Short mmCIF file of C-alpha atoms and ligand atoms in Angstrom, two decimals:
data_model
loop_
_atom_site.label_atom_id
_atom_site.label_comp_id
_atom_site.label_asym_id
_atom_site.label_seq_id
_atom_site.Cartn_x
_atom_site.Cartn_y
_atom_site.Cartn_z
CA UNK A 1010 -80.54 -111.68 -142.87
CA UNK A 1011 -81.20 -107.91 -143.21
CA UNK A 1012 -82.45 -106.36 -146.16
CA UNK A 1013 -84.13 -102.94 -146.62
CA UNK A 1014 -87.44 -102.90 -148.13
CA UNK A 1015 -89.03 -100.07 -149.94
CA UNK A 1016 -92.41 -100.08 -148.39
CA UNK A 1017 -93.98 -96.79 -150.62
CA UNK A 1018 -92.84 -93.61 -151.69
CA UNK A 1019 -91.20 -92.12 -148.58
CA UNK A 1020 -91.27 -95.65 -146.53
CA UNK A 1021 -88.17 -97.65 -145.95
CA UNK A 1022 -87.72 -100.59 -143.69
CA UNK A 1023 -84.86 -102.66 -142.27
CA UNK A 1024 -86.54 -106.47 -141.94
CA UNK A 1025 -85.29 -109.66 -140.84
CA UNK A 1026 -85.59 -111.84 -144.07
CA UNK A 1027 -84.18 -115.66 -144.74
CA UNK A 1028 -81.42 -116.19 -146.72
CA UNK A 1029 -82.33 -116.52 -150.29
CA UNK A 1030 -81.11 -120.57 -151.56
CA UNK A 1031 -80.14 -120.59 -155.27
CA UNK A 1032 -82.07 -122.43 -158.09
CA UNK A 1033 -79.65 -124.61 -160.01
CA UNK A 1034 -78.31 -122.04 -162.41
CA UNK A 1035 -78.25 -119.27 -159.70
CA UNK A 1036 -75.82 -118.07 -157.21
CA UNK A 1037 -76.52 -116.05 -154.45
CA UNK A 1038 -73.83 -113.23 -153.53
CA UNK A 1039 -73.10 -112.32 -150.16
CA UNK A 1040 -72.82 -108.26 -150.58
CA UNK A 1041 -69.74 -106.37 -149.96
CA UNK A 1042 -70.71 -102.88 -151.00
CA UNK A 1043 -74.42 -101.12 -152.58
CA UNK A 1044 -74.14 -97.89 -154.42
CA UNK A 1045 -76.60 -95.08 -153.82
CA UNK A 1046 -78.08 -94.15 -157.26
CA UNK A 1047 -79.94 -91.21 -158.67
CA UNK A 1048 -82.79 -93.42 -159.32
CA UNK A 1049 -83.17 -95.24 -156.25
CA UNK A 1050 -83.42 -92.20 -154.97
CA UNK A 1051 -86.25 -90.95 -157.07
CA UNK A 1052 -88.29 -94.33 -156.72
CA UNK A 1053 -87.38 -93.77 -152.61
CA UNK A 1054 -89.26 -90.26 -153.04
CA UNK A 1055 -92.40 -90.95 -155.48
CA UNK A 1056 -91.85 -94.63 -156.84
CA UNK A 1057 -90.95 -96.25 -159.79
CA UNK A 1058 -92.98 -97.57 -162.61
CA UNK A 1059 -91.15 -100.64 -163.05
CA UNK A 1060 -90.44 -101.66 -159.52
CA UNK A 1061 -94.26 -102.06 -157.76
CA UNK A 1062 -93.94 -101.79 -153.77
CA UNK A 1063 -93.17 -103.30 -151.63
CA UNK A 1064 -89.88 -104.25 -152.93
CA UNK A 1065 -86.17 -104.66 -152.55
CA UNK A 1066 -83.97 -102.41 -153.96
CA UNK A 1067 -80.23 -101.43 -154.57
CA UNK A 1068 -78.85 -101.88 -158.12
CA UNK A 1069 -75.22 -100.96 -157.72
CA UNK A 1070 -73.17 -103.99 -155.94
CA UNK A 1071 -70.55 -106.47 -155.61
CA UNK A 1072 -69.61 -109.17 -153.51
CA UNK A 1073 -68.50 -112.53 -153.10
CA UNK A 1074 -70.61 -116.08 -154.15
CA UNK A 1075 -72.11 -117.24 -150.69
CA UNK A 1076 -73.50 -120.17 -152.41
CA UNK A 1077 -73.64 -121.47 -156.18
CA UNK A 1078 -76.38 -123.69 -157.88
CA UNK A 1079 -75.43 -127.38 -158.75
CA UNK A 1080 -75.22 -126.33 -162.58
CA UNK A 1081 -72.77 -122.94 -162.04
CA UNK A 1082 -69.33 -123.66 -163.41
CA UNK A 1083 -67.88 -120.64 -164.33
CA UNK A 1084 -67.17 -119.24 -160.74
CA UNK A 1085 -66.67 -120.92 -156.94
CA UNK A 1086 -68.09 -119.93 -153.44
CA UNK A 1087 -65.68 -117.35 -152.01
CA UNK A 1088 -65.48 -115.81 -155.75
CA UNK A 1089 -64.86 -112.08 -155.58
CA UNK A 1090 -67.37 -110.53 -158.51
CA UNK A 1091 -68.57 -107.33 -159.56
CA UNK A 1092 -71.61 -107.37 -161.89
CA UNK A 1093 -75.04 -105.50 -163.10
CA UNK A 1094 -78.14 -106.31 -162.46
CA UNK A 1095 -79.59 -107.42 -165.53
CA UNK A 1096 -78.71 -109.79 -168.35
CA UNK A 1097 -79.95 -110.63 -171.91
CA UNK A 1098 -82.31 -113.38 -172.78
CA UNK A 1099 -80.18 -114.06 -175.50
CA UNK A 1100 -83.01 -115.53 -177.74
CA UNK A 1101 -85.63 -112.65 -178.64
CA UNK A 1102 -85.26 -110.38 -181.55
CA UNK A 1103 -83.47 -107.81 -179.71
CA UNK A 1104 -80.76 -110.05 -178.88
CA UNK A 1105 -80.46 -111.26 -182.00
CA UNK A 1106 -79.74 -107.77 -183.28
CA UNK A 1107 -77.26 -107.15 -180.65
CA UNK A 1108 -79.91 -104.48 -179.03
CA UNK A 1109 -79.43 -106.49 -175.88
CA UNK A 1110 -80.36 -103.08 -173.92
CA UNK A 1111 -83.81 -103.44 -175.35
CA UNK A 1112 -84.49 -107.43 -174.53
CA UNK A 1113 -88.08 -108.16 -173.94
CA UNK A 1114 -87.40 -109.72 -170.94
CA UNK A 1115 -84.94 -107.66 -169.50
CA UNK A 1116 -86.89 -106.53 -166.73
CA UNK A 1117 -88.18 -109.72 -165.46
CA UNK A 1118 -84.98 -110.68 -163.99
CA UNK A 1119 -83.68 -107.26 -163.16
CA UNK A 1120 -81.84 -108.33 -159.89
CA UNK A 1121 -82.90 -105.94 -157.53
CA UNK A 1122 -81.63 -106.09 -153.71
CA UNK A 1123 -78.67 -104.67 -153.60
CA UNK A 1124 -79.63 -103.17 -149.82
CA UNK A 1125 -78.88 -106.41 -148.21
CA UNK A 1126 -76.86 -108.58 -147.06
CA UNK A 1127 -77.68 -111.14 -149.68
CA UNK A 1128 -79.35 -111.49 -152.90
CA UNK A 1129 -80.14 -114.27 -155.91
CA UNK A 1130 -78.13 -113.66 -159.15
CA UNK A 1131 -80.14 -114.84 -161.83
CA UNK A 1132 -78.46 -117.68 -164.70
CA UNK A 1133 -78.11 -114.35 -167.73
CA UNK A 1134 -76.01 -112.23 -165.64
CA UNK A 1135 -73.98 -114.89 -164.46
CA UNK A 1136 -73.47 -116.09 -168.42
CA UNK A 1137 -72.74 -112.28 -169.90
CA UNK A 1138 -73.05 -109.85 -167.27
CA UNK A 1139 -70.53 -111.22 -163.96
CA UNK A 1140 -66.83 -110.82 -163.90
CA UNK A 1141 -63.99 -111.51 -161.56
CA UNK A 1142 -63.04 -108.50 -159.39
CA UNK A 1143 -59.24 -107.80 -159.51
CA UNK A 1144 -58.32 -107.82 -155.68
CA UNK A 1145 -56.71 -103.91 -155.97
CA UNK A 1146 -60.22 -102.53 -156.73
CA UNK A 1147 -61.93 -101.14 -153.87
CA UNK A 1148 -65.68 -102.85 -153.30
CA UNK A 1149 -67.28 -99.73 -153.25
CA UNK A 1150 -66.03 -98.56 -156.87
CA UNK A 1151 -66.30 -102.36 -158.75
CA UNK A 1152 -69.93 -101.32 -157.82
CA UNK A 1153 -69.90 -98.54 -160.21
CA UNK A 1154 -69.80 -101.35 -162.93
CA UNK A 1155 -73.74 -100.63 -163.36
CA UNK A 1156 -73.51 -96.70 -164.00
CA UNK A 1157 -70.31 -97.29 -165.57
CA UNK A 1158 -72.01 -99.69 -168.35
CA UNK A 1159 -74.62 -97.16 -169.25
CA UNK A 1160 -72.23 -94.27 -170.08
CA UNK A 1161 -69.94 -96.23 -172.01
CA UNK A 1162 -73.01 -97.59 -173.85
CA UNK A 1163 -74.06 -94.18 -174.48
CA UNK A 1164 -70.53 -92.97 -175.59
CA UNK A 1165 -70.37 -96.05 -178.15
CA UNK A 1166 -73.03 -94.25 -180.03
CA UNK A 1167 -71.37 -91.42 -180.64
CA UNK A 1168 -68.23 -90.71 -183.00
CA UNK A 1169 -65.32 -89.06 -180.56
CA UNK A 1170 -61.90 -87.20 -181.64
CA UNK A 1171 -59.26 -86.36 -179.37
CA UNK A 1172 -59.44 -82.98 -180.27
CA UNK A 1173 -63.27 -82.85 -179.76
CA UNK A 1174 -64.57 -79.79 -177.39
CA UNK A 1175 -67.76 -82.09 -175.30
CA UNK A 1176 -70.08 -80.49 -172.47
CA UNK A 1177 -71.59 -82.61 -170.18
CA UNK A 1178 -74.93 -80.79 -168.44
CA UNK A 1179 -75.26 -81.85 -164.75
CA UNK A 1180 -72.38 -83.40 -162.34
CA UNK A 1181 -74.33 -86.02 -160.54
CA UNK A 1182 -72.79 -89.31 -160.68
CA UNK A 1183 -73.71 -89.96 -163.91
CA UNK A 1184 -72.61 -86.67 -165.31
CA UNK A 1185 -69.01 -87.11 -163.62
CA UNK A 1186 -68.92 -90.95 -164.83
CA UNK A 1187 -69.23 -89.29 -168.55
CA UNK A 1188 -66.70 -86.81 -167.37
CA UNK A 1189 -64.26 -89.41 -166.32
CA UNK A 1190 -64.66 -91.49 -169.14
CA UNK A 1191 -64.55 -89.22 -171.55
CA UNK A 1192 -61.21 -88.11 -170.21
CA UNK A 1193 -59.91 -91.58 -170.28
CA UNK A 1194 -61.04 -92.07 -174.05
CA UNK A 1195 -59.00 -89.64 -175.04
CA UNK A 1196 -61.31 -86.53 -175.45
CA UNK A 1197 -59.21 -83.15 -174.01
CA UNK A 1198 -61.77 -80.68 -173.57
CA UNK A 1199 -64.26 -81.69 -171.55
CA UNK A 1200 -67.00 -78.27 -169.91
CA UNK A 1201 -69.08 -79.25 -167.49
CA UNK A 1202 -72.44 -77.05 -167.00
CA UNK A 1203 -73.42 -77.20 -162.86
CA UNK A 1204 -74.48 -74.70 -160.44
CA UNK A 1205 -73.50 -76.82 -157.40
CA UNK A 1206 -70.39 -75.31 -156.11
CA UNK A 1207 -69.40 -78.42 -154.35
CA UNK A 1208 -70.31 -80.38 -157.22
CA UNK A 1209 -68.65 -78.24 -159.09
CA UNK A 1210 -64.61 -78.80 -157.02
CA UNK A 1211 -65.79 -82.26 -157.73
CA UNK A 1212 -65.79 -81.94 -161.70
CA UNK A 1213 -62.74 -79.84 -161.27
CA UNK A 1214 -60.66 -82.46 -159.37
CA UNK A 1215 -61.97 -84.69 -161.57
CA UNK A 1216 -60.00 -83.29 -164.74
CA UNK A 1217 -62.90 -80.44 -166.29
CA UNK A 1218 -61.63 -78.41 -168.82
CA UNK A 1219 -63.90 -76.01 -167.01
CA UNK A 1220 -67.20 -75.19 -165.34
CA UNK A 1221 -70.04 -73.49 -166.80
CA UNK A 1222 -71.79 -71.91 -163.68
CA UNK A 1223 -74.94 -71.37 -165.39
CA UNK A 1224 -78.47 -73.29 -165.85
CA UNK A 1225 -78.53 -75.27 -169.49
CA UNK A 1226 -80.46 -72.30 -170.56
CA UNK A 1227 -78.16 -69.83 -169.82
CA UNK A 1228 -74.83 -71.40 -170.92
CA UNK A 1229 -75.17 -71.26 -174.59
CA UNK A 1230 -73.20 -68.51 -174.67
CA UNK A 1231 -69.97 -69.38 -172.33
CA UNK A 1232 -69.83 -72.89 -174.90
CA UNK A 1233 -69.84 -70.47 -177.75
CA UNK A 1234 -67.05 -68.56 -176.15
CA UNK A 1235 -65.00 -71.96 -175.59
CA UNK A 1236 -65.52 -73.19 -179.13
CA UNK A 1237 -64.42 -70.23 -181.53
CA UNK A 1238 -68.49 -69.16 -181.74
CA UNK A 1239 -69.62 -72.80 -183.08
CA UNK A 1240 -70.92 -74.88 -180.15
CA UNK A 1241 -69.71 -77.87 -178.87
CA UNK A 1242 -69.02 -80.88 -180.57
CA UNK A 1243 -70.72 -83.02 -178.19
CA UNK A 1244 -73.30 -82.63 -175.71
CA UNK A 1245 -74.23 -84.69 -173.07
CA UNK A 1246 -77.84 -83.99 -171.22
CA UNK A 1247 -76.99 -85.94 -167.37
CA UNK A 1248 -80.03 -84.38 -165.45
CA UNK A 1249 -83.31 -86.18 -166.75
CA UNK A 1250 -85.31 -83.11 -167.25
CA UNK A 1251 -87.09 -82.03 -170.18
CA UNK A 1252 -86.10 -78.25 -170.17
CA UNK A 1253 -82.99 -79.50 -170.18
CA UNK A 1254 -83.48 -81.69 -173.31
CA UNK A 1255 -84.22 -79.42 -175.28
CA UNK A 1256 -81.80 -76.74 -174.04
CA UNK A 1257 -79.04 -79.21 -174.84
CA UNK A 1258 -79.56 -78.91 -178.65
CA UNK A 1259 -78.41 -75.42 -178.36
CA UNK A 1260 -75.16 -75.80 -177.01
CA UNK A 1261 -73.83 -78.00 -179.72
CA UNK A 1262 -72.63 -77.23 -183.34
CA UNK A 1263 -73.52 -77.97 -186.97
CA UNK A 1264 -72.83 -80.93 -187.62
CA UNK A 1265 -72.57 -82.17 -183.58
CA UNK A 1266 -74.01 -84.50 -181.54
CA UNK A 1267 -76.35 -84.45 -178.67
CA UNK A 1268 -76.59 -87.20 -176.18
CA UNK A 1269 -79.82 -87.61 -174.20
CA UNK A 1270 -78.87 -89.25 -171.58
CA UNK A 1271 -81.13 -88.45 -168.20
CA UNK A 1272 -84.32 -90.37 -168.91
CA UNK A 1273 -87.45 -88.30 -168.08
CA UNK A 1274 -90.78 -89.20 -166.35
CA UNK A 1275 -92.43 -91.18 -168.61
CA UNK A 1276 -95.42 -88.90 -170.35
CA UNK A 1277 -93.13 -86.08 -170.87
CA UNK A 1278 -92.77 -84.58 -174.23
CA UNK A 1279 -90.04 -82.09 -175.58
CA UNK A 1280 -90.35 -79.76 -178.32
CA UNK A 1281 -86.99 -79.86 -181.08
CA UNK A 1282 -86.07 -76.67 -182.82
CA UNK A 1283 -86.26 -78.13 -186.35
CA UNK A 1284 -83.71 -75.97 -187.87
CA UNK A 1285 -81.38 -77.14 -185.78
CA UNK A 1286 -82.01 -80.64 -186.24
CA UNK A 1287 -82.30 -80.36 -190.25
CA UNK A 1288 -80.18 -77.16 -191.64
CA UNK A 1289 -77.50 -77.77 -188.60
CA UNK A 1290 -77.81 -81.32 -188.58
CA UNK A 1291 -77.23 -81.87 -185.29
CA UNK A 1292 -77.58 -85.62 -184.06
CA UNK A 1293 -79.27 -86.50 -181.32
CA UNK A 1294 -79.10 -90.04 -179.38
CA UNK A 1295 -81.28 -91.09 -176.27
CA UNK A 1296 -79.16 -94.07 -175.08
CA UNK A 1297 -80.87 -96.51 -172.39
CA UNK A 1298 -79.63 -98.77 -170.51
CA UNK A 1299 -76.49 -101.12 -171.89
CA UNK A 1300 -75.62 -104.13 -173.87
CA UNK A 1301 -73.16 -106.87 -172.63
CA UNK A 1302 -70.51 -105.06 -174.83
CA UNK A 1303 -70.76 -102.07 -173.27
CA UNK A 1304 -71.18 -104.03 -169.69
CA UNK A 1305 -67.26 -105.28 -171.06
CA UNK A 1306 -66.01 -101.81 -171.61
CA UNK A 1307 -66.87 -100.40 -168.16
CA UNK A 1308 -65.24 -103.66 -166.75
CA UNK A 1309 -62.04 -102.95 -168.41
CA UNK A 1310 -62.20 -99.09 -167.95
CA UNK A 1311 -62.76 -99.50 -163.89
CA UNK A 1312 -59.88 -102.35 -163.70
CA UNK A 1313 -57.40 -100.35 -165.85
CA UNK A 1314 -57.02 -97.88 -162.77
CA UNK A 1315 -57.26 -94.95 -165.48
CA UNK A 1316 -60.25 -93.33 -163.75
CA UNK A 1317 -60.53 -91.90 -160.49
CA UNK A 1318 -63.16 -93.76 -159.29
CA UNK A 1319 -62.92 -93.02 -155.51
CA UNK A 1320 -63.74 -89.47 -156.11
CA UNK A 1321 -67.40 -90.13 -157.03
CA UNK A 1322 -67.59 -92.32 -153.23
CA UNK A 1323 -68.98 -89.85 -150.84
CA UNK A 1324 -69.05 -91.80 -147.66
CA UNK A 1325 -69.99 -94.97 -146.33
CA UNK A 1326 -72.87 -96.28 -144.13
CA UNK A 1327 -74.20 -99.46 -142.70
CA UNK A 1328 -77.41 -100.68 -144.21
CA UNK A 1329 -79.62 -99.46 -141.45
CA UNK A 1330 -78.82 -96.17 -141.69
CA UNK A 1331 -79.70 -95.58 -145.73
CA UNK A 1332 -82.17 -93.10 -145.08
CA UNK A 1333 -79.04 -90.60 -143.90
CA UNK A 1334 -77.76 -91.08 -147.44
CA UNK A 1335 -80.87 -90.80 -149.22
CA UNK A 1336 -81.48 -87.31 -146.90
CA UNK A 1337 -78.05 -86.36 -148.00
CA UNK A 1338 -78.84 -86.82 -151.60
CA UNK A 1339 -82.24 -85.06 -151.51
CA UNK A 1340 -79.88 -81.97 -150.32
CA UNK A 1341 -77.21 -81.90 -153.07
CA UNK A 1342 -74.82 -83.71 -150.51
CA UNK A 1343 -72.39 -85.90 -152.11
CA UNK A 1344 -72.09 -87.80 -155.00
CA UNK A 1345 -72.82 -91.67 -154.37
CA UNK A 1346 -72.98 -93.26 -150.73
CA UNK A 1347 -71.36 -96.95 -150.44
CA UNK A 1348 -73.57 -98.99 -148.58
CA UNK A 1349 -72.18 -102.03 -146.17
CA UNK A 1350 -74.52 -104.48 -144.97
ZN1 ZN B 565 -77.95 -96.57 -160.98
ZN1 ZN B 566 -83.82 -111.01 -175.61
#
């Protein structure tokens, strides 16, 4: 089978590998669609602390069950499924406290390798985070389950009201998924802070109440203008830059919430204004990854057809042309590309 390997920063290699055989409690998935993700682009450009190279990669995918292990009973060969690449162990300290996103062995069983014709899905993913794909849901949109799970996990930590004004900083795939999810959850006013005109157009098409075409640091005046001078009830940072984390705090109203969603490079630090945190009682949340509960919410939302998830897929490429998709993303072109092995 064909699989793309990341050999080192900037080095992709399409290789011919043997089709994997599943263990008794595993399945081998035939990938039907995989999606590019900002994390993959970052790994391609400068490596990833959790993915030592050479590595297979691609973590947003959906497909059909090609072979199932002898002990697997919940799916059959030929079943069309959608899934996320990790599952909790169920037995550690964090799993017992429903903080499965922090499960101590989460990363060890990360099912990377969506950029390939086949990959092995571990037992714990099959047990908790794998679902039947409805026939009506296109494959590329089914592969949005992973990023949408992260988004739903973050939103689960917040208190939302229909009359809230939310501000999303950034209109990459994650910012736009937040916009879609907030609208689907009934939040009527969602503004998007974005300077890239192409992405602003997509945000508008996806139902943004308005575009604030400024940097996060310069957006405060316009946010105050649309919130009767108070600041936003909810601010969601989706750029993964420390300076934007700091700026996000100044867009929230007293008593408001700030979700710092984008993971910054490790070792970076931020400084927060103590007045805003204490006297203005701005609440900061910094969600990481997802729990099975969030995956279920994301699944329900995707299959409900309530979100225009097709607008996030900017094009389709065969496996061998993955570098073209990365080149476009690097130029700020498009949101996500579907890779069809
Ligand atoms: Zn991703
Ligand atoms: Zn665990």
